[in-house]
Each structure stands twice: as C-alpha cells, then as structure tokens.
Coordinates of C-alpha atoms in Angstrom, one line a residue:
M3 CA 12.6 -99.8 -52.3
K4 CA 9.0 -99.8 -53.7
P5 CA 5.9 -101.9 -53.0
N6 CA 5.5 -104.8 -55.4
S7 CA 1.9 -104.0 -56.2
A8 CA -1.0 -101.8 -55.1
S9 CA -2.3 -104.7 -53.1
D10 CA 0.7 -104.7 -50.9
F11 CA -0.6 -101.7 -48.9
T12 CA -3.7 -99.7 -48.2
V13 CA -3.3 -95.9 -47.9
S14 CA -6.0 -94.1 -45.8
R15 CA -6.2 -90.4 -46.2
D16 CA -8.3 -88.1 -44.1
I17 CA -8.9 -84.6 -45.3
E18 CA -9.1 -82.1 -42.5
A19 CA -10.7 -78.8 -42.5
D20 CA -7.4 -77.1 -43.2
G21 CA -7.0 -79.0 -46.4
D22 CA -4.0 -81.1 -45.3
Y23 CA -3.7 -84.7 -46.5
H24 CA -2.0 -87.3 -44.4
D25 CA -0.8 -90.7 -45.5
G26 CA -2.1 -93.2 -42.9
A27 CA -0.2 -96.3 -44.0
S28 CA 2.5 -97.8 -41.6
H29 CA 5.9 -98.8 -42.8
R30 CA 4.9 -102.5 -42.5
D31 CA 2.0 -101.8 -44.8
L32 CA 4.1 -99.9 -47.3
F33 CA 7.1 -102.2 -47.1
P34 CA 6.1 -105.7 -46.2
G35 CA 8.9 -108.1 -45.2
T36 CA 11.1 -105.5 -43.5
N37 CA 12.0 -105.4 -39.9
H38 CA 11.5 -101.7 -39.4
E39 CA 8.4 -100.7 -37.4
G40 CA 8.4 -97.0 -37.6
D41 CA 5.3 -95.2 -39.0
L42 CA 4.9 -92.0 -40.9
V43 CA 1.8 -90.0 -39.8
T44 CA -0.7 -92.7 -39.1
A45 CA -4.4 -92.7 -39.9
A46 CA -5.1 -93.1 -36.1
E47 CA -3.3 -89.8 -35.3
D48 CA -5.0 -88.1 -38.2
R49 CA -8.5 -89.3 -37.2
D50 CA -8.3 -89.1 -33.4
L51 CA -6.1 -86.1 -32.6
H52 CA -7.1 -82.5 -33.4
R53 CA -4.7 -79.9 -34.7
G54 CA -5.3 -77.2 -32.0
L55 CA -1.8 -75.8 -31.6
A56 CA -0.7 -72.9 -33.7
Q57 CA 2.7 -71.5 -34.5
R58 CA 2.6 -69.0 -31.6
H59 CA 1.7 -71.8 -29.2
L60 CA 4.7 -73.9 -30.2
S61 CA 7.2 -71.0 -30.0
M62 CA 5.9 -70.0 -26.5
L63 CA 5.8 -73.6 -25.4
G64 CA 9.5 -74.0 -26.0
I65 CA 10.2 -70.7 -24.2
A66 CA 7.9 -71.5 -21.3
G67 CA 9.4 -75.0 -21.0
S68 CA 13.0 -73.8 -20.6
I69 CA 12.5 -70.6 -18.5
G70 CA 11.8 -71.7 -15.0
T71 CA 13.3 -72.2 -11.6
G72 CA 16.7 -72.8 -13.2
L73 CA 16.8 -69.1 -14.3
F74 CA 14.9 -67.4 -11.5
L75 CA 16.4 -69.2 -8.6
G76 CA 19.4 -71.3 -9.8
L77 CA 21.7 -68.9 -11.6
G78 CA 23.3 -67.9 -8.3
G79 CA 24.5 -71.5 -7.9
A80 CA 26.2 -71.3 -11.3
V81 CA 28.0 -68.1 -10.4
Q82 CA 29.0 -69.6 -7.1
R83 CA 30.4 -72.7 -8.8
G84 CA 32.3 -71.2 -11.7
G85 CA 32.4 -67.5 -11.1
P86 CA 30.8 -64.8 -13.3
L87 CA 32.9 -65.5 -16.4
G88 CA 32.9 -69.3 -15.8
A89 CA 29.1 -69.2 -15.6
L90 CA 28.8 -67.1 -18.7
L91 CA 31.1 -69.3 -20.7
G92 CA 29.4 -72.5 -19.5
Y93 CA 25.9 -71.3 -20.5
A94 CA 27.3 -70.1 -23.8
V95 CA 28.7 -73.5 -24.7
I96 CA 25.4 -75.2 -23.7
G97 CA 23.6 -72.6 -25.7
L98 CA 25.5 -73.7 -28.8
V99 CA 24.5 -77.3 -28.0
V100 CA 20.9 -76.3 -27.6
C101 CA 21.1 -74.6 -31.0
A102 CA 22.3 -77.8 -32.7
V103 CA 19.6 -79.8 -30.9
Q104 CA 16.8 -77.4 -32.0
F105 CA 17.9 -77.3 -35.6
A106 CA 18.3 -81.1 -35.8
L107 CA 14.9 -81.6 -34.2
G108 CA 13.4 -79.0 -36.6
E109 CA 14.8 -80.7 -39.7
V110 CA 13.6 -84.2 -38.8
A111 CA 10.2 -83.1 -37.3
A112 CA 9.4 -81.1 -40.4
L113 CA 9.7 -84.2 -42.4
L114 CA 8.1 -86.5 -39.9
P115 CA 5.5 -84.5 -37.8
V116 CA 4.4 -87.4 -35.6
T117 CA 3.1 -87.7 -32.1
G118 CA 6.0 -88.5 -29.8
S119 CA 8.4 -86.6 -31.9
F120 CA 12.0 -87.8 -31.6
V121 CA 10.8 -91.1 -29.9
R122 CA 9.1 -92.1 -33.1
H123 CA 11.9 -90.7 -35.2
S124 CA 14.3 -93.1 -33.5
E125 CA 12.1 -96.0 -34.6
F126 CA 11.9 -94.8 -38.1
L127 CA 15.6 -93.8 -38.6
V128 CA 17.5 -96.0 -36.1
D129 CA 15.9 -99.0 -34.4
P130 CA 12.4 -99.7 -32.9
A131 CA 14.1 -100.8 -29.7
L132 CA 15.7 -97.4 -29.3
G133 CA 12.3 -95.7 -29.7
F134 CA 11.0 -98.1 -27.0
A135 CA 13.8 -97.3 -24.6
I136 CA 13.8 -93.5 -25.1
G137 CA 10.0 -93.4 -25.0
W138 CA 9.5 -95.2 -21.7
N139 CA 12.4 -93.3 -20.2
L140 CA 10.5 -90.1 -21.1
V141 CA 7.2 -91.5 -19.8
Y142 CA 8.8 -92.4 -16.5
G143 CA 10.6 -89.1 -16.1
N144 CA 7.5 -87.1 -16.9
I145 CA 5.3 -89.2 -14.6
L146 CA 7.6 -88.3 -11.7
S147 CA 8.3 -84.7 -12.7
I148 CA 4.6 -83.7 -12.2
P149 CA 4.4 -84.6 -8.5
S150 CA 7.9 -83.1 -8.0
E151 CA 6.7 -79.8 -9.4
I152 CA 3.6 -79.9 -7.2
T153 CA 5.8 -80.5 -4.2
A154 CA 7.9 -77.5 -5.2
I155 CA 4.8 -75.4 -5.4
C156 CA 3.9 -76.3 -1.8
A157 CA 7.4 -75.3 -0.7
L158 CA 7.1 -72.0 -2.5
F159 CA 3.7 -71.2 -0.9
E160 CA 5.4 -71.7 2.5
Y161 CA 7.1 -68.3 1.9
W162 CA 3.7 -66.6 2.4
T163 CA 1.6 -68.9 4.5
D164 CA 1.7 -71.9 6.9
I165 CA -1.6 -73.4 5.6
N166 CA -1.5 -77.2 5.5
P167 CA 0.3 -78.1 2.2
T168 CA -2.4 -80.8 1.6
V169 CA -4.7 -78.0 0.4
F170 CA -2.2 -76.9 -2.3
I171 CA -1.5 -80.4 -3.4
I172 CA -5.2 -81.1 -4.0
V173 CA -5.8 -77.8 -5.7
F174 CA -2.9 -78.2 -8.2
I175 CA -3.6 -81.9 -8.9
I176 CA -7.2 -80.8 -9.9
L177 CA -5.9 -77.9 -12.0
T178 CA -3.2 -80.0 -13.8
A179 CA -5.7 -82.8 -14.4
G180 CA -8.2 -80.3 -15.8
V181 CA -5.7 -78.9 -18.2
G182 CA -4.8 -82.4 -19.3
F183 CA -8.3 -83.5 -20.1
T184 CA -9.3 -80.3 -21.9
F185 CA -8.8 -79.3 -25.5
V186 CA -5.1 -79.1 -26.6
R187 CA -5.8 -75.5 -27.7
V188 CA -6.7 -74.6 -24.1
F189 CA -3.4 -76.0 -22.9
G190 CA -1.7 -74.0 -25.6
E191 CA -3.4 -70.8 -24.6
I192 CA -2.5 -71.4 -20.9
E193 CA 1.1 -72.0 -21.6
F194 CA 1.1 -69.0 -24.0
V195 CA 0.0 -66.8 -21.0
F196 CA 2.6 -68.4 -18.7
A197 CA 5.3 -67.8 -21.2
L198 CA 4.4 -64.1 -21.5
L199 CA 4.5 -63.8 -17.7
K200 CA 7.9 -65.5 -17.5
I201 CA 9.4 -63.4 -20.3
S202 CA 8.0 -60.2 -18.7
L203 CA 9.6 -61.1 -15.4
V204 CA 12.9 -62.0 -17.0
V205 CA 13.0 -58.7 -18.9
F206 CA 12.0 -56.8 -15.8
L207 CA 14.7 -58.5 -13.6
I208 CA 17.4 -58.0 -16.2
I209 CA 16.5 -54.3 -16.5
L210 CA 16.2 -54.0 -12.7
G211 CA 19.6 -55.7 -12.3
L212 CA 21.2 -53.3 -14.7
V213 CA 19.7 -50.3 -12.9
I214 CA 20.9 -51.6 -9.5
D215 CA 24.4 -52.4 -10.9
L216 CA 24.8 -49.0 -12.5
G217 CA 23.7 -47.2 -9.2
G218 CA 20.3 -46.1 -10.5
I219 CA 18.6 -46.8 -7.1
P220 CA 19.0 -43.9 -4.7
G221 CA 21.3 -44.7 -1.9
T222 CA 22.8 -47.7 -3.7
P223 CA 26.4 -47.4 -5.0
R224 CA 27.4 -48.4 -8.5
I225 CA 28.7 -51.9 -8.7
G226 CA 29.8 -52.3 -12.3
F227 CA 32.1 -55.3 -12.8
R228 CA 33.5 -55.0 -9.3
Y229 CA 32.9 -58.7 -8.6
W230 CA 34.7 -59.8 -11.7
Q231 CA 37.8 -58.4 -10.1
D232 CA 37.2 -59.4 -6.5
P233 CA 36.6 -62.3 -5.9
G234 CA 37.4 -62.8 -9.6
P235 CA 36.0 -64.0 -12.9
F236 CA 36.5 -67.7 -12.1
V237 CA 36.2 -69.9 -9.0
E238 CA 38.4 -72.8 -8.2
Y239 CA 36.4 -75.9 -7.7
I240 CA 37.8 -79.1 -6.1
A241 CA 41.3 -78.4 -7.3
A242 CA 43.6 -75.4 -7.3
G243 CA 45.0 -73.3 -10.1
D244 CA 43.9 -73.4 -13.7
W245 CA 42.7 -77.0 -13.3
G246 CA 40.4 -76.0 -10.5
R247 CA 39.0 -73.0 -12.5
F248 CA 38.4 -75.4 -15.4
L249 CA 36.5 -77.8 -13.2
G250 CA 34.4 -74.9 -11.9
F251 CA 33.5 -74.0 -15.5
W252 CA 32.7 -77.6 -16.4
G253 CA 30.5 -77.9 -13.3
V254 CA 28.5 -74.9 -14.5
M255 CA 28.1 -76.5 -17.9
T256 CA 26.7 -79.8 -16.6
G257 CA 24.2 -77.8 -14.5
A258 CA 23.3 -75.5 -17.4
V259 CA 22.0 -78.5 -19.4
F260 CA 19.1 -78.9 -17.0
S261 CA 18.3 -75.2 -17.0
F262 CA 17.7 -75.5 -20.8
A263 CA 15.6 -78.7 -20.4
G264 CA 12.2 -78.4 -22.1
V265 CA 13.2 -76.8 -25.4
E266 CA 12.9 -80.2 -27.0
S267 CA 9.3 -80.7 -25.9
L268 CA 7.7 -78.3 -28.4
A269 CA 7.5 -81.0 -31.2
M270 CA 5.9 -83.7 -28.9
A271 CA 2.4 -82.9 -30.1
A272 CA 3.3 -82.5 -33.8
A273 CA 0.2 -84.4 -34.9
E274 CA -1.9 -81.8 -32.9
T275 CA -0.2 -78.8 -34.6
Q276 CA -1.5 -76.7 -37.4
N277 CA 0.8 -76.8 -40.5
P278 CA 3.5 -78.7 -38.5
R279 CA 6.0 -78.8 -41.4
R280 CA 6.2 -75.0 -41.3
A281 CA 5.4 -74.3 -37.6
I282 CA 7.9 -76.7 -36.0
P283 CA 11.0 -75.4 -37.8
R284 CA 10.1 -71.8 -37.2
A285 CA 9.4 -72.5 -33.5
C286 CA 12.8 -74.3 -33.2
K287 CA 14.7 -71.5 -34.8
R288 CA 13.0 -68.7 -32.7
V289 CA 12.9 -70.5 -29.4
F290 CA 16.7 -71.0 -29.6
A291 CA 17.4 -67.3 -30.2
R292 CA 15.0 -66.1 -27.5
V293 CA 16.0 -68.6 -24.8
V294 CA 19.8 -68.2 -25.3
L295 CA 19.4 -64.4 -25.3
F296 CA 17.4 -64.4 -22.1
Y297 CA 19.8 -66.8 -20.3
M298 CA 23.0 -65.1 -21.5
L299 CA 21.8 -61.7 -20.4
A300 CA 20.5 -63.0 -17.1
V301 CA 23.8 -64.8 -16.3
L302 CA 25.8 -61.7 -17.2
V303 CA 23.6 -59.5 -14.9
V304 CA 23.7 -62.0 -12.0
G305 CA 27.5 -62.2 -12.2
M306 CA 27.5 -58.4 -11.9
L307 CA 25.1 -58.2 -9.0
V308 CA 26.2 -60.8 -6.5
P309 CA 29.8 -62.0 -5.6
S310 CA 30.5 -65.6 -6.2
N311 CA 31.5 -66.1 -2.5
D312 CA 28.1 -64.8 -1.2
P313 CA 27.0 -67.4 1.4
R314 CA 23.4 -66.7 0.6
L315 CA 23.8 -68.5 -2.7
D316 CA 24.3 -71.9 -0.9
G317 CA 21.6 -74.3 -1.9
S318 CA 21.5 -73.3 -5.6
G319 CA 18.2 -71.6 -5.3
G320 CA 16.1 -74.0 -3.2
T321 CA 14.0 -71.1 -2.0
V322 CA 13.1 -67.6 -3.3
T323 CA 15.4 -66.0 -0.8
Q324 CA 18.4 -67.7 -2.5
S325 CA 17.6 -66.1 -5.9
P326 CA 20.4 -63.7 -6.9
F327 CA 17.8 -61.2 -8.2
V328 CA 16.1 -61.2 -4.8
I329 CA 19.5 -60.9 -2.9
A330 CA 20.4 -57.8 -5.1
A331 CA 16.9 -56.3 -4.8
S332 CA 16.9 -56.7 -1.0
A333 CA 20.3 -55.1 -0.7
A334 CA 18.9 -52.2 -2.8
G335 CA 15.9 -51.8 -0.4
I336 CA 13.2 -53.1 -2.8
P337 CA 11.1 -55.3 -0.5
A338 CA 8.4 -56.4 -3.0
I339 CA 10.7 -58.3 -5.4
P340 CA 10.7 -61.6 -3.4
S341 CA 6.9 -61.9 -3.6
V342 CA 6.9 -61.1 -7.3
V343 CA 9.6 -63.6 -8.1
N344 CA 7.9 -66.2 -5.9
A345 CA 4.5 -65.7 -7.6
I346 CA 6.1 -66.2 -11.1
V347 CA 8.1 -69.2 -10.0
I348 CA 4.9 -70.8 -8.8
T349 CA 3.3 -70.3 -12.2
S350 CA 6.6 -71.7 -13.7
A351 CA 6.3 -74.8 -11.6
W352 CA 2.7 -75.4 -12.6
S353 CA 3.6 -74.7 -16.2
A354 CA 6.3 -77.3 -16.0
S355 CA 3.8 -79.9 -14.7
N356 CA 1.4 -79.1 -17.5
Q357 CA 4.2 -79.5 -20.1
A358 CA 5.3 -82.8 -18.5
L359 CA 1.7 -84.0 -18.8
L360 CA 1.5 -83.0 -22.4
S361 CA 4.9 -84.4 -23.3
G362 CA 4.5 -87.7 -21.3
T363 CA 0.9 -88.5 -22.5
R364 CA 1.8 -87.9 -26.2
V365 CA 4.9 -90.1 -25.9
L366 CA 2.7 -92.8 -24.3
Y367 CA 0.1 -92.5 -27.0
G368 CA 2.9 -92.8 -29.6
L369 CA 4.2 -95.9 -27.9
A370 CA 0.7 -97.4 -27.9
L371 CA 0.5 -96.7 -31.6
K372 CA 3.5 -98.9 -32.1
G373 CA 2.4 -101.7 -29.9
Q374 CA 5.0 -100.8 -27.3
A375 CA 2.4 -99.8 -24.7
P376 CA -1.1 -101.3 -24.1
K377 CA -3.7 -100.4 -26.7
I378 CA -6.0 -98.9 -24.1
F379 CA -3.8 -95.8 -24.2
L380 CA -5.0 -95.1 -27.8
R381 CA -8.5 -94.1 -26.5
T382 CA -9.2 -90.4 -27.1
T383 CA -12.1 -88.1 -26.3
S384 CA -14.3 -86.6 -29.0
W385 CA -12.1 -83.4 -28.8
G386 CA -8.8 -85.4 -29.4
T387 CA -7.4 -85.8 -25.9
P388 CA -5.8 -89.3 -25.1
Y389 CA -7.8 -89.5 -21.9
M390 CA -6.5 -92.9 -20.7
C391 CA -2.9 -91.6 -20.9
V392 CA -3.9 -88.5 -18.9
A393 CA -5.7 -90.7 -16.4
L394 CA -2.6 -92.8 -15.8
F395 CA -0.6 -89.6 -15.1
C396 CA -3.3 -88.3 -12.8
I397 CA -2.9 -91.5 -10.7
F398 CA 0.8 -90.8 -10.3
M399 CA 0.2 -87.2 -9.3
L400 CA -0.9 -88.6 -5.9
L401 CA 2.8 -89.3 -5.3
S402 CA 3.0 -85.6 -4.3
F403 CA 1.4 -86.5 -1.0
M404 CA 4.7 -88.3 -0.2
S405 CA 6.1 -84.8 0.5
L406 CA 4.0 -84.8 3.8
S407 CA 6.3 -87.5 5.2
K408 CA 10.0 -86.9 5.7
G409 CA 10.9 -90.5 5.1
A410 CA 8.6 -90.8 2.1
I411 CA 9.9 -87.6 0.5
T412 CA 13.5 -88.9 0.7
V413 CA 12.5 -92.0 -1.3
F414 CA 10.5 -89.8 -3.7
W415 CA 13.4 -87.6 -4.6
W416 CA 15.6 -90.6 -5.2
L417 CA 13.0 -91.8 -7.7
V418 CA 13.1 -88.4 -9.4
S419 CA 16.9 -88.5 -9.4
L420 CA 16.8 -91.6 -11.6
T421 CA 15.9 -89.6 -14.6
A422 CA 17.9 -86.5 -14.0
A423 CA 20.2 -87.4 -16.9
G424 CA 17.3 -88.0 -19.2
V425 CA 17.7 -84.5 -20.8
L426 CA 21.1 -85.4 -22.2
V427 CA 19.8 -88.8 -23.3
S428 CA 16.9 -87.1 -25.2
W429 CA 19.2 -84.5 -26.8
S430 CA 21.6 -87.3 -27.8
S431 CA 18.7 -89.2 -29.5
I432 CA 17.6 -86.1 -31.4
L433 CA 21.0 -85.4 -32.7
F434 CA 21.6 -89.1 -33.6
N435 CA 18.3 -89.2 -35.5
H436 CA 19.3 -86.2 -37.5
I437 CA 22.7 -87.7 -38.3
R438 CA 21.0 -90.9 -39.5
L439 CA 18.6 -88.9 -41.7
R440 CA 21.5 -87.1 -43.4
Q441 CA 23.4 -90.4 -43.9
A442 CA 20.3 -92.1 -45.4
M443 CA 19.8 -89.2 -47.8
R444 CA 23.4 -89.4 -49.0
R445 CA 23.2 -93.2 -49.3
Q446 CA 20.0 -93.0 -51.3
N447 CA 21.3 -90.0 -53.4
I448 CA 18.4 -87.7 -52.4
D449 CA 19.0 -84.0 -52.7
L450 CA 18.9 -82.2 -49.4
N451 CA 16.7 -79.5 -51.0
R452 CA 13.8 -82.0 -50.9
L453 CA 13.6 -81.7 -47.1
P454 CA 10.8 -79.3 -46.0
W455 CA 13.5 -77.5 -43.9
S456 CA 17.3 -77.8 -44.0
N457 CA 20.4 -75.9 -43.1
W458 CA 23.9 -76.5 -44.5
W459 CA 25.7 -76.3 -41.2
T460 CA 23.7 -79.0 -39.4
V461 CA 25.8 -81.7 -41.0
Y462 CA 28.7 -80.4 -38.8
S463 CA 26.8 -79.2 -35.8
S464 CA 24.9 -82.4 -35.0
P465 CA 28.0 -84.7 -34.7
A466 CA 29.8 -82.0 -32.6
A467 CA 26.9 -81.5 -30.3
L468 CA 26.3 -85.3 -30.0
F469 CA 30.0 -85.6 -28.9
M470 CA 29.5 -82.9 -26.3
C471 CA 26.3 -84.4 -25.0
I472 CA 28.0 -87.8 -24.5
V473 CA 31.0 -86.3 -22.8
I474 CA 28.9 -84.2 -20.5
L475 CA 26.7 -87.2 -19.7
L476 CA 29.7 -89.3 -18.8
T477 CA 31.3 -86.6 -16.7
S478 CA 28.2 -85.0 -15.1
G479 CA 29.0 -86.6 -11.8
F480 CA 32.7 -86.1 -11.9
S481 CA 32.8 -84.6 -8.4
V482 CA 31.9 -87.9 -6.7
F483 CA 35.1 -89.5 -8.0
T484 CA 37.3 -86.9 -6.3
K485 CA 38.8 -87.5 -2.9
G486 CA 36.3 -86.9 -0.1
N487 CA 33.4 -85.9 -2.3
W488 CA 31.6 -89.2 -2.7
D489 CA 27.8 -88.7 -2.6
P490 CA 25.3 -91.5 -3.4
A491 CA 22.5 -89.2 -4.5
T492 CA 24.7 -87.3 -6.9
F493 CA 26.0 -90.6 -8.4
V494 CA 22.5 -91.9 -8.8
S495 CA 21.2 -88.7 -10.4
S496 CA 24.2 -88.5 -12.8
Y497 CA 24.5 -92.1 -14.0
L498 CA 21.7 -94.5 -13.2
D499 CA 19.6 -93.4 -16.2
I500 CA 22.3 -94.8 -18.5
P501 CA 21.8 -98.5 -17.5
L502 CA 18.0 -98.0 -17.3
V503 CA 17.9 -96.9 -21.0
L504 CA 20.4 -99.6 -22.1
T505 CA 18.3 -102.3 -20.2
A506 CA 15.1 -101.1 -21.9
Y507 CA 16.8 -101.1 -25.3
L508 CA 18.2 -104.6 -25.0
F509 CA 15.0 -106.0 -23.5
W510 CA 12.9 -104.8 -26.5
K511 CA 15.6 -105.8 -29.0
F512 CA 15.8 -109.4 -27.8
F513 CA 12.1 -109.6 -27.1
K514 CA 11.0 -108.4 -30.5
K515 CA 14.2 -109.4 -32.4
T516 CA 14.5 -105.9 -33.9
K517 CA 17.3 -104.8 -36.1
V518 CA 19.0 -101.5 -36.8
V519 CA 17.3 -100.1 -39.9
S520 CA 19.5 -100.2 -42.9
L521 CA 20.2 -96.8 -44.4
D522 CA 19.0 -98.1 -47.8
E523 CA 15.7 -99.3 -46.4
I524 CA 14.6 -96.1 -44.6
P525 CA 11.6 -95.1 -46.8
L526 CA 12.6 -91.5 -47.3
D527 CA 10.9 -91.3 -50.7
T528 CA 7.6 -92.1 -49.1
A529 CA 8.2 -89.6 -46.3
L530 CA 9.2 -86.9 -48.8
E531 CA 6.1 -87.6 -51.0
Q532 CA 4.0 -87.3 -48.0
A533 CA 5.6 -83.9 -47.1
D534 CA 5.0 -82.7 -50.7
M535 CA 1.3 -83.2 -50.1
Y536 CA 1.3 -80.1 -47.9
E537 CA 0.8 -76.9 -49.7
D538 CA 2.5 -73.8 -48.3
E539 CA -0.2 -71.6 -46.8
P540 CA 0.1 -67.9 -46.7
E541 CA 1.4 -66.5 -43.4
D542 CA -0.9 -64.4 -41.3
K543 CA 0.8 -61.1 -40.6
Q544 CA 0.0 -59.6 -37.2
K545 CA -1.6 -56.2 -37.3
G546 CA -2.2 -53.5 -34.8
W547 CA -0.8 -53.4 -31.3
I548 CA -0.1 -57.1 -31.2
R549 CA 2.9 -56.5 -33.6
A550 CA 4.7 -54.9 -30.6
V551 CA 5.1 -58.3 -28.9
S552 CA 4.6 -60.8 -31.7
W553 CA 8.4 -60.8 -32.4
L554 CA 8.5 -63.3 -29.5
W555 CA 6.9 -66.0 -31.6
D556 CA 6.9 -64.7 -35.2

C-alpha cells in the first residue's frame, strides 16, 4: 500500500551526530485512511531523546535485570519445591522459553527500534488497543515495583542494623530519583557496574559452592551428589508418586519465570540506544547465553549443596539467611559470606528499582506519543530525560513508607501481587508480535533476508514458546485449586492480571473503535526502507586488559 501522492504525508528527518537518519512520519501520515495507529521511529523521539546507551550497556542491562534476589536468595525454594533435578529441568525449560523471547524481541526491535519496545510493536503489528493494555499494565507494574524494591532494601539492612527504616527509604528514594533525572548514559554506566558486581558474585558463589561440595574446605567432608540420592532428585508436591513429582517440577517452572524477569527490558529505551538495529540483536543473543549459563550452573550447584528437605529453605529466600549459598557457607565455617551476599543483594534491589524506573518511564513516554497517555508526559529535559514521566514515578515511590505500618504493608503487597503475572503477559506479547511480523512478511511476499536480523528457527520457536507462556500463565496458581490449599493471595497474584489486561484492551478498543491491523496493511516496506537508511558501522574491538572481561557484552 503506497501513499497517493507526496502531499499525503510529510517526512521529517533529523540527522544526528552519528550520521543516522530517522523517518519521523507516523503511520497515519504515511497511510491516511487506515485504522492503524502504530508509528515507526517518530520525529519527537529523534529530536527529544538522546542516544546515550551503547552496546555494552544494553547487554549488561539485560544481565543486571535478570540476576537478582531470585538467584541469590530464591533458588533454595526451587530445590525445596522440585528437588535438585526437578529444579534443574524447570529452569532449563524456562531458559528455552527465554531464548525464544529474546530472539523474537531482537528480530522485531531491530526493525522497529522505538521507545516502549514491544508495547509499540503491538500497536504496529497487532492492534493499538493491545499496545494500550500492555503499556499501562507495564506502567502500573513498574510504578509499584520501585517502592517494593525499596521496602526490600530496608528489610535487608535490618540484617546489620536496627536504624529506623525511614532513613533508608528516604536515601534510596533520593538516589533512585537522581538516577532517573540524569543522563541516560549515567544510568547505563551505573547498571553496567551493578551487573559486573552481580556477575562477580555469581561466579564467586558457583566456584565456592563447587569447592565446598568437593571437600576443598578443611574440616568439611565431600558432598558430591549425595543429596541427589537422599532425599532424591525429585520432590513430591501436593500429590504422591510420579504425578506429585511432576507437580513439583511444574511448580519450579512457574517460579522460574519470575527469576528470569527483566531480560525483556533491554529494548525499552531503543530510541536512546546507539546503532539500535545492531546493538539490540547482539544484546538479546548474548544476554540469553550468559543468563541461562549462570542460572543453570547456580541451580546445579545449589542442588548439590543443600538437601531439598532442609527446613532453613522455608520462605523461599525472604532473608539472606535463607540463601542456599549462605547455608552452605555457614556449614563450612565461612562467616563472612552472609554479609557479602547481603551487600550485593541490596545493590541488586536498587538496580531493579532503577530498571523499573527506566522501563516504566519509557513506556509511559511511548504511550503519550500515541495519545494513550496525557501529552504532558512528552516533556523532556535538554539532555533527553522525560522528566514528567520520572516525576510521576517519584510520587509513587512514597508508597514505600507504607512498609512502616503493618496494616498498610499488607495492602501494599496485595497491590504488588496484582501484576505478578505481568512477566508472562509481556513475554506472550513479544512472541505474538514476532509471529505477526513473520505472517505479514509471508502475506506481502517479502524476503526474510530484508530484516536487519533474522534466524531461521524463530518461525518455530515463537509459536512453541507462546503456547508454553499461555499454559504456564493459566496454571501458575494450580496449587490453590487442590484440596486444602486455597490461598487468596496466591490466586490474586496468579490470575488477577489477566482480567486487568483484558479490561484495558476492551476499553480502548470500544472507546477508540480500533481494529486488528490487517496483515496486508502493515507498512513493512516503509519500515524496511527506514532500516536500510542505517549504514553498518565498523565494530570497535576491545584492546588491552579490557578484552579479558569484554566477552560478557561483546
């Protein structure tokens, strides 16, 4: 479908210092008379946002976003639920799903490197109403996740001191707000350092765990795979026999999803990324490999170190003393490990709040670009920060003070639970966007080689992973439907996000009378022409000592 004449649209192109051109016309400008409202890279993004994130920032953002309390504190709960082999298999399956999600995101984001990432992709490839629903679900989830992380930081500091938690709340609100208002490159550098700290601790704990397991600590006997034999490789959960062992494995898998949460956030600031059509695919590919490697090794080592029936694992890592690494180190007579783990977990929690701020504010900015949020959120500083979006998030950071009241904190955690299933909803939308892109290319007879980045297997992996995400989403709270296990909080955290997203979708669909975009009308030719404007730039090869660690992001 082509414009009728040159007067049908106006294309604004800004030339940045790096020599990249960006087509600033919206779909409605390029294709008048259609119902689709999805933009390509808009002139507003090009003009108001600054490309401060480099390839290494994106790669480390994805790693930092997915390595957190779920790995340092929560793996013990996975071993307790499914046993050492059940936990390993559960994380392996979710690792494959994460692989499919990352490659699907990379293919679409390389073609459409827009602020808001898969939220805007949903508008462009599926339905503007879907973009509205997914976008506001992400904004809501990120708004609440920041005070929840600050609350977690206060709890972690209680391991060392009994200072009034109000002090820590104020300090971390100021620190998080400061990162949000500063240059996006400063945010990238901070998260880069945090990611290095996390990776260093993961590698250290894995090596330490192997040393302890093999009897390398004087006075500590060799463990080997003793706990795989007694109490056994699997744990029966809810039921007995093979069915119970399967339910234990499935319970691990549903929990593993949330451990990997965050890998999808690396493309949220695509319009603030240097050479996004090259950087985003590379980051997606590398982040998957590193994260799965770290998690699989960590799960394997934890299953060797601590028996699945150890009562200290109860609580799934709510405090540092429930970390399986800390349990094993304490048994080996290494008293400093709890404090080291606690310190890194505190930085992990602050890192998570910073990433939630970046992700949420960029989604909100993207919604405002589409008229799905007030235009006031389009205001940016001279250095490219959407300061009104950040200001809104800063207001909601004050919810962390609810942790000072027992009654208020109960309400607060219920609010947080509403979006616990948002990870699977986001992954499902990423995979569905990719499936629609491939379908549109087949319908319009466009060669897949025209995509900036593509892989032959994603045509199979995306549908399979989407099926898995939907099944896991629908069964994530299966325990509450078994006899004697009803729990309102678990039911809410597992399922309430589904009607919330559906309600938002139907509201915008009927309010704006949107329609599902026809595969024939998706303007892929325009998107591909825009992608062709980017010239491949030579890669900067690392030199000197930095090459020893640059494999993490290069």
